[in-house]
Amino acid sequence: MPTRWLKLTVSYDGRAYAGWQIQPDKPTVQGTLEATWQRLTQESLRVTAAGRTDAGVHALGQAVGLQTETHLTNDDLLRGLNALLPNDIAVSAVEDAREGFHATYDAIGKRYRYRIHNARTPSVFERHYAWHFPQPLDADRMHGAGQGLVGRHDFSSFETAGSERPDSIRTIHELTVERPHVIASLRDANSPVAENLAYGNTNLIAFEVAGDGFLYNMVRTIVGTLVEVGVGKRPVEWPAEVLAARDRRRAGQTAPPHGLFLVQVDY
Amino acid sequence: MPTRWLKLTVSYDGRAYAGWQIQPDKPTVQGTLEATWQRLTQESLRVTAAGRTDAGVHALGQAVGLQTETHLTNDDLLRGLNALLPNDIAVSAVEDAREGFHATYDAIGKRYRYRIHNARTPSVFERHYAWHFPQPLDADRMHGAGQGLVGRHDFSSFETAGSERPDSIRTIHELTVERPHVIASLRDANSPVAENLAYGNTNLIAFEVAGDGFLYNMVRTIVGTLVEVGVGKRPVEWPAEVLAARDRRRAGQTAPPHGLFLVQVDY
């Protein structure tokens, strides 16, 4: 068979994995995907991904690139991979990609979501998928503060040390902080279903950040910084001052990994 | 201390438990709650619950009754129980109840939710909290069909055999089937957050059923019956015919337990 380049769209629940990137003696999403590919196709290969998510981080739309000589069709691969993968990893699309496609280097934009469960008592259903934050948070204040980070900037204040990225200039296209309301339908906007479709939980705050690329722990550090504004400890102008300082020691804590989702990658 | 009657509101993720009701040598929610109560208060007691949920079934608002002589305040109990319970069980409220309160017998109404994830490929985030149903379902058709079950009826067609309940007359006050839309806020109804707050999943169908009481497996059998209408296999009038037949063999399959949530109990 001739060589083909493919793009896979992959979702995973990160809680059982030591992150995306393959490591010896640890379960990783990349390692599991490559082993499953080999079981299905007999082909040993290395895949690339748009973002090397950390341990505990989830993905709704991780993009994965690979070069294959398999005779299986894209639809066969979709069904075969889902049949063989553990049920905390799923492939939602298998598509042809251009020759030489590389999921990491070809990405032109990414979107992340960070979820906070803002309630006094923890939720048994959210504990692995949101940061439980018991003090009241003002989402509108955080949204306002976040607008000071939108645009092209040096984000070194929001980068965890030890990264190998050559520069820290990135562009955030959009940053929103909202308490989403769930409405059931136009038929009955007051339906009990409205009280959070998911599990009756109305205490969620969703951060959405879209940009051309992200530094190591950048989204989690932005969330940890905005939370200081949301809780009233810092003024709305503070995150922009942290940005201008270009000093990681000025920013807030790094929010925990299990609230973070890689939502979408653009090429 | 004098005896007090209390009502606890409890949520749990049912996946790790062999149901609510205490059993020897199996993890149950009741057993875990009673053991935790004893650790906290040194008091050995038996609790009552509004609904004895089956293995794998979840609760957002299970009501639990008990009679205690503890010196701990309701707020101490709330915090102490949550500190000692495993993190898949949480107490959201501890309230005084009237003398002689019994969570089972005093309940005058209950509300259940059943969630279907209606998409070709399974969701890694919904797999324990929704029935994955790959064929397209028409929620409006199911809603229409469900209206034939609302009211006071003999629901023996929807009762799994082996139940010890003396009669099978129950009243369904409300039954809705909807594909809830999630909107982020008035600020931006087209926000990407809108694509399901929970985990980016817009393929959910929520059944809500409220009534004065429910027979064994009644909600799950109603869902399994409505799904035959939703998939186009049966006409909209069929569930009402099944009801009138008073014969369990006429109804659809019993939907799997992991999509079911006990949402609320009224007293």
XYZ file of C-alpha atoms in Angstrom:
534
model
C 0.000 0.000 0.000
C 1.219 3.541 -0.647
C 1.969 5.791 2.314
C -0.924 7.936 3.534
C -1.042 10.730 6.096
C -3.990 10.710 8.459
C -5.426 13.006 11.102
C -7.279 11.413 14.011
C -9.528 13.346 16.388
C -9.263 11.768 19.807
C -11.041 12.295 23.133
C -9.848 10.894 26.419
C -10.511 10.943 30.116
C -7.072 11.776 31.456
C -7.489 10.480 34.987
C -5.920 7.051 34.393
C -2.955 8.334 32.364
C 0.411 9.916 33.091
C -0.397 12.424 30.346
C -0.289 12.241 26.557
C 3.419 11.662 25.932
C 4.803 8.141 25.900
C 6.932 7.181 28.910
C 8.495 3.894 29.945
C 6.491 1.901 32.525
C 3.643 4.394 32.784
C 0.254 4.333 31.105
C 0.031 7.196 28.607
C -2.510 8.106 25.967
C 0.114 8.093 23.209
C 1.464 4.709 24.294
C -2.026 3.224 24.444
C -2.968 4.618 21.034
C 0.226 3.372 19.367
C -0.144 -0.099 20.928
C -3.782 -0.255 19.798
C -2.807 0.851 16.276
C -0.264 -1.975 16.162
C -2.797 -4.568 17.346
C -5.229 -3.451 14.642
C -2.846 -2.976 11.703
C 0.349 -4.892 12.654
C 2.086 -1.600 11.969
C 4.520 -0.138 14.496
C 4.597 3.631 14.236
C 4.933 6.853 16.154
C 2.085 9.361 16.228
C 2.244 13.134 16.723
C -0.254 15.214 18.719
C -1.228 18.869 18.732
C -0.791 19.216 22.488
C 1.139 17.079 24.963
C -1.463 17.195 27.740
C -0.248 16.615 31.297
C -1.278 13.854 33.695
C -4.966 14.178 34.556
C -5.778 16.621 31.727
C -8.633 15.583 29.425
C -9.236 15.986 25.708
C -12.401 16.403 23.700
C -10.652 17.021 20.396
C -6.956 16.187 20.537
C -5.538 16.063 16.990
C -3.200 13.181 16.202
C -1.129 12.786 13.036
C 0.422 9.646 11.611
C 1.848 8.161 8.432
C 0.569 4.710 7.532
C 0.638 1.994 4.883
C -2.388 0.144 6.221
C -4.914 -1.268 3.760
C -7.764 -0.455 6.154
C -10.134 2.351 5.124
C -10.613 5.383 7.356
C -13.984 4.041 8.413
C -12.486 0.613 9.227
C -9.832 2.360 11.309
C -12.428 4.425 13.183
C -14.457 1.369 14.092
C -11.481 -0.908 14.694
C -9.660 1.531 16.972
C -12.788 2.221 19.034
C -13.407 -1.496 19.378
C -9.884 -2.143 20.690
C -9.143 1.006 22.699
C -9.891 1.080 26.431
C -13.176 2.898 27.023
C -11.524 6.043 28.374
C -10.041 6.833 24.940
C -12.216 7.258 21.835
C -11.556 8.266 18.242
C -14.275 10.534 16.849
C -12.832 11.034 13.344
C -10.220 9.597 10.982
C -9.475 11.894 8.036
C -6.970 12.129 5.217
C -4.306 14.770 5.816
C -1.911 16.446 3.413
C 1.421 14.792 2.669
C 3.876 15.430 5.493
C 1.167 16.440 8.001
C 2.529 16.924 11.532
C -0.096 17.448 14.250
C 2.227 19.512 16.456
C 3.901 21.836 13.957
C 0.983 22.361 11.592
C -1.508 23.481 14.252
C -2.465 27.159 13.826
C -4.836 27.424 16.790
C -6.058 25.614 19.857
C -8.980 25.958 22.191
C -8.945 24.889 25.834
C -11.748 24.783 28.410
C -11.193 24.911 32.151
C -14.051 23.950 34.465
C -14.497 25.022 38.095
C -17.134 23.509 40.357
C -17.891 26.464 42.610
C -19.910 25.136 45.531
C -19.477 24.612 49.217
C -19.656 20.826 49.053
C -17.862 18.751 46.422
C -19.762 17.006 43.648
C -19.391 13.258 43.322
C -19.855 13.633 39.561
C -17.478 16.524 38.951
C -14.562 15.497 41.142
C -12.398 14.300 38.218
C -13.595 16.896 35.695
C -13.598 20.229 37.516
C -11.584 22.051 40.151
C -13.704 22.160 43.316
C -13.451 25.720 44.613
C -15.589 26.330 47.715
C -15.304 30.142 48.060
C -17.798 32.156 45.976
C -16.346 33.337 42.659
C -17.507 36.274 40.542
C -17.431 35.003 36.964
C -18.131 38.424 35.438
C -15.181 39.934 37.307
C -12.927 37.141 36.059
C -14.238 37.630 32.534
C -13.451 41.342 32.725
C -9.972 40.700 34.121
C -9.298 38.091 31.440
C -9.804 40.650 28.643
C -6.486 42.213 29.648
C -4.748 39.047 28.450
C -6.344 38.904 25.001
C -4.009 39.795 22.129
C -0.371 39.196 21.180
C 1.880 39.311 24.233
C 4.908 37.849 25.939
C 3.237 35.357 28.294
C 6.341 34.405 30.280
C 4.558 35.344 33.532
C 2.185 32.459 32.827
C 4.751 29.835 31.828
C 6.026 27.175 34.194
C 9.838 27.125 34.265
C 11.625 24.241 32.611
C 9.884 24.536 29.292
C 12.013 24.217 26.187
C 9.921 26.533 24.034
C 12.225 29.028 22.302
C 10.071 32.131 22.824
C 7.092 33.093 24.914
C 5.179 35.363 22.526
C 1.676 34.015 21.895
C -1.697 35.399 20.798
C -4.888 34.789 22.719
C -7.786 35.324 20.320
C -10.576 34.911 22.841
C -10.944 34.404 26.580
C -14.368 34.035 28.187
C -15.446 33.188 31.711
C -19.076 32.252 32.190
C -21.520 30.446 34.406
C -23.371 28.626 31.675
C -27.114 28.343 32.031
C -28.692 25.205 30.779
C -32.081 25.493 29.176
C -33.953 22.428 28.231
C -35.758 23.715 25.182
C -38.019 26.481 24.012
C -40.910 24.207 24.961
C -40.156 24.612 28.633
C -37.390 26.915 29.686
C -38.310 26.298 33.319
C -38.071 22.548 33.092
C -36.155 20.846 35.873
C -33.869 19.592 33.138
C -32.692 23.175 33.075
C -30.962 22.642 36.366
C -27.886 21.387 34.688
C -28.429 18.780 32.167
C -25.328 17.006 33.244
C -26.123 16.023 36.789
C -28.239 18.734 38.325
C -25.242 20.876 39.029
C -25.636 24.599 38.420
C -22.435 25.648 40.116
C -20.069 25.354 37.206
C -17.849 28.077 35.799
C -16.360 27.557 32.350
C -13.225 29.313 31.114
C -12.695 29.138 27.352
C -9.347 30.196 25.929
C -8.508 30.156 22.220
C -5.139 31.142 20.829
C -2.417 30.406 18.301
C -0.446 28.367 20.813
C 0.117 27.963 24.529
C 3.162 27.832 26.803
C 3.663 25.099 29.406
C 0.857 25.325 32.015
C -0.279 28.660 30.515
C -4.047 28.016 30.675
C -3.849 26.589 34.187
C -1.773 29.566 35.398
C -4.184 32.040 33.795
C -7.070 30.305 35.609
C -5.161 30.312 38.910
C -4.530 34.050 38.437
C -8.091 34.973 37.442
C -9.418 33.100 40.460
C -7.624 35.562 42.723
C -9.682 38.296 41.054
C -12.860 36.219 41.184
C -12.555 35.686 44.915
C -11.987 39.411 45.487
C -8.371 39.175 46.627
C -6.994 41.150 43.667
C -8.376 43.968 41.486
C -9.640 43.430 37.956
C -6.530 45.154 36.522
C -4.127 42.789 38.247
C -3.793 40.006 35.625
C -2.739 42.593 33.001
C -0.088 43.863 35.430
C 1.133 40.298 35.974
C 1.349 39.887 32.186
C 3.371 43.098 31.801
C 5.822 42.031 34.541
C 7.009 38.971 32.552
C 7.814 37.193 35.811
C 6.236 33.868 36.748
C 6.520 34.670 40.458
C 3.949 37.443 40.032
C 1.136 35.164 38.788
C -1.307 33.034 40.778
C -1.071 29.342 41.441
C -1.277 26.766 38.683
C -4.848 25.435 38.718
C -5.032 21.626 39.078
C -4.956 19.522 35.906
C -8.277 17.699 36.194
C -10.369 20.780 35.269
C -8.605 21.219 31.913
C -9.865 19.989 28.531
C -8.179 20.355 25.146
C -11.318 21.136 23.133
C -10.262 21.726 19.553
C -7.240 22.161 17.288
C -7.286 24.169 14.073
C -5.073 23.590 11.009
C -28.799 13.768 74.488
C -32.467 13.542 73.506
C -33.427 11.616 70.413
C -33.659 13.646 67.189
C -34.940 12.722 63.763
C -32.883 13.931 60.817
C -33.209 14.010 57.053
C -30.030 13.844 54.989
C -29.863 14.696 51.295
C -27.270 12.463 49.667
C -25.725 12.247 46.198
C -23.696 9.325 44.937
C -22.016 7.945 41.889
C -23.474 4.435 41.813
C -20.815 2.755 39.706
C -18.791 1.341 42.593
C -21.771 0.085 44.594
C -24.077 -2.923 44.536
C -26.972 -0.483 44.953
C -28.359 1.401 47.925
C -29.510 -1.425 50.165
C -27.090 -3.009 52.620
C -25.883 -6.505 51.714
C -23.279 -8.763 53.312
C -19.856 -8.714 51.647
C -20.776 -6.158 48.986
C -20.123 -2.433 48.931
C -23.432 -0.568 49.194
C -24.290 3.072 49.692
C -26.356 2.341 52.807
C -23.596 0.219 54.318
C -20.987 2.883 53.618
C -23.151 5.651 55.047
C -23.969 3.715 58.227
C -20.312 2.761 58.756
C -19.259 6.390 58.256
C -21.945 7.577 60.689
C -20.576 5.154 63.261
C -16.979 6.330 62.744
C -18.086 9.935 63.220
C -20.542 9.579 66.120
C -19.757 6.154 67.694
C -23.444 5.463 67.143
C -24.564 2.277 65.432
C -27.862 2.799 63.653
C -29.930 1.892 60.640
C -30.928 4.563 58.121
C -33.962 4.639 55.813
C -33.981 5.913 52.230
C -36.656 7.171 49.880
C -35.617 4.859 47.059
C -33.570 1.664 47.103
C -31.589 2.393 43.937
C -30.149 -0.601 42.051
C -26.507 -1.342 41.333
C -25.054 1.323 39.051
C -27.910 3.806 39.548
C -26.897 7.298 40.693
C -28.468 9.827 43.031
C -28.431 13.604 43.069
C -30.914 13.973 45.901
C -31.546 10.699 47.698
C -33.386 11.369 50.969
C -32.165 9.480 54.028
C -33.867 9.362 57.417
C -32.393 8.446 60.773
C -32.946 8.762 64.508
C -29.923 9.879 66.508
C -28.723 10.878 69.950
C -25.507 12.487 68.760
C -24.364 15.752 70.319
C -23.024 16.959 66.972
C -24.884 19.836 65.318
C -26.369 19.436 61.849
C -23.560 21.527 60.426
C -20.920 19.413 62.230
C -22.567 16.309 60.814
C -22.573 17.742 57.273
C -18.894 18.575 57.416
C -17.865 15.468 59.343
C -19.677 13.052 57.070
C -18.278 14.663 53.920
C -14.787 14.548 55.406
C -15.041 10.815 56.152
C -17.164 9.520 53.269
C -15.445 8.161 50.142
C -15.521 10.827 47.453
C -18.220 9.116 45.402
C -20.806 9.780 48.150
C -21.590 13.312 49.377
C -24.101 14.788 51.802
C -25.538 18.089 50.560
C -27.884 18.811 53.478
C -28.591 17.704 57.060
C -31.978 18.924 58.329
C -34.248 18.356 61.309
C -37.216 16.130 60.511
C -40.466 15.598 62.359
C -40.625 12.985 65.116
C -40.937 9.518 63.642
C -39.785 10.578 60.157
C -39.295 7.608 57.809
C -37.694 8.440 54.446
C -39.408 5.562 52.623
C -42.971 5.765 53.905
C -43.268 9.527 54.234
C -42.211 10.352 50.675
C -45.079 11.810 48.658
C -43.242 12.282 45.376
C -40.055 11.465 43.548
C -38.324 12.704 40.460
C -35.998 10.606 38.314
C -33.836 11.566 35.351
C -32.663 9.138 32.693
C -29.872 10.197 30.333
C -29.162 8.779 26.872
C -26.011 9.621 24.940
C -27.302 9.430 21.388
C -24.289 9.408 19.101
C -22.547 7.015 16.777
C -19.371 6.783 18.830
C -19.331 6.408 22.613
C -18.263 9.263 24.879
C -15.398 8.649 27.245
C -17.010 11.094 29.694
C -20.569 9.794 29.559
C -19.931 6.059 29.626
C -20.902 5.644 33.301
C -23.637 8.300 33.351
C -25.711 7.744 30.211
C -26.946 4.884 28.063
C -25.002 4.997 24.784
C -27.565 4.534 22.042
C -26.040 4.766 18.535
C -29.192 4.807 16.354
C -30.796 8.248 15.868
C -33.632 8.935 18.312
C -36.495 11.390 17.864
C -36.896 13.071 21.262
C -40.111 14.890 20.308
C -41.721 11.599 19.249
C -40.729 10.036 22.573
C -42.047 13.057 24.441
C -45.369 12.745 22.636
C -45.583 9.020 23.298
C -44.729 9.545 26.958
C -47.784 11.767 27.493
C -49.930 8.641 27.208
C -48.405 7.431 30.476
C -49.059 10.577 32.507
C -51.809 10.274 35.131
C -53.052 7.641 37.576
C -52.776 4.143 36.106
C -52.010 0.512 36.819
C -48.358 0.364 35.713
C -47.927 -3.420 35.963
C -46.760 -3.525 32.323
C -43.731 -1.522 33.456
C -42.897 -3.473 36.618
C -40.200 -6.111 36.734
C -41.572 -9.359 38.198
C -40.488 -10.349 41.682
C -41.391 -7.085 43.355
C -43.183 -7.291 46.663
C -45.179 -4.109 46.242
C -48.817 -4.799 47.102
C -50.381 -2.880 44.227
C -49.251 -1.377 40.975
C -51.373 1.795 40.810
C -49.208 4.883 40.592
C -49.524 8.482 39.373
C -47.050 10.076 36.987
C -47.374 13.841 37.361
C -44.985 14.777 34.579
C -42.932 13.049 31.910
C -40.707 15.025 29.552
C -38.174 13.957 26.940
C -35.857 16.633 25.644
C -32.546 17.305 23.977
C -31.424 20.088 26.279
C -29.640 22.994 24.692
C -26.909 24.602 26.685
C -26.511 28.322 26.389
C -23.601 30.018 27.980
C -25.243 33.291 28.882
C -27.133 36.172 27.380
C -23.778 37.785 26.730
C -22.968 35.264 24.048
C -25.522 32.671 23.131
C -23.224 31.399 20.384
C -20.256 30.821 22.638
C -18.468 27.530 22.200
C -19.363 26.904 25.818
C -22.813 26.430 24.391
C -21.745 23.140 22.929
C -22.523 21.321 26.080
C -21.089 22.780 29.139
C -20.425 19.376 30.499
C -17.834 18.055 28.120
C -18.644 19.393 24.694
C -21.299 16.783 24.156
C -24.512 17.904 22.463
C -25.922 14.452 21.890
C -27.710 13.966 25.157
C -31.385 13.187 25.643
C -32.871 13.700 29.097
C -36.001 11.928 30.325
C -37.564 13.455 33.446
C -40.259 11.532 35.260
C -42.030 12.809 38.393
C -44.659 10.838 40.251
C -46.061 9.783 43.596
C -44.100 6.552 43.578
C -42.478 4.061 41.230
C -42.608 0.281 40.803
C -39.476 -1.821 40.517
C -37.580 -0.854 37.327
C -40.534 1.310 36.227
C -38.528 4.303 34.965
C -36.015 2.106 33.160
C -38.802 0.088 31.494
C -40.610 3.261 30.427
C -37.368 4.512 28.857
C -36.780 1.160 27.133
C -40.329 1.346 25.758
C -40.164 4.976 24.609
C -36.896 4.268 22.823
C -38.735 1.856 20.511
C -40.910 4.806 19.501
C -37.916 7.146 19.257
C -36.113 4.855 16.851
C -39.233 4.544 14.674
C -39.931 0.862 15.348
C -43.285 1.519 17.072
C -46.012 4.156 16.669
C -46.473 7.036 19.094
C -49.645 5.408 20.477
C -47.885 2.174 21.400
C -46.716 2.951 24.986
C -50.315 3.771 25.983
C -51.399 0.410 24.534
C -48.670 -1.342 26.504
C -49.899 0.434 29.649
C -53.501 -0.671 29.024
C -52.450 -4.306 28.502
C -51.111 -4.610 32.093
C -48.635 -7.242 30.907
C -44.877 -6.819 31.358
C -44.186 -8.915 28.255
C -45.707 -6.184 26.095
C -43.239 -3.455 27.127
C -39.763 -2.735 25.788
C -36.469 -3.720 27.364
C -35.334 -2.412 30.726
C -32.863 0.399 29.990
C -29.462 -0.095 31.683
C -29.010 1.261 35.212
C -26.113 3.672 34.640
C -28.270 6.304 32.877
C -30.638 6.646 35.852
C -30.481 9.348 38.541
C -32.771 9.784 41.548
C -33.044 13.568 41.383
C -35.353 14.669 44.182
C -37.746 13.382 46.835
C -40.692 15.377 48.147
C -42.246 15.087 51.624
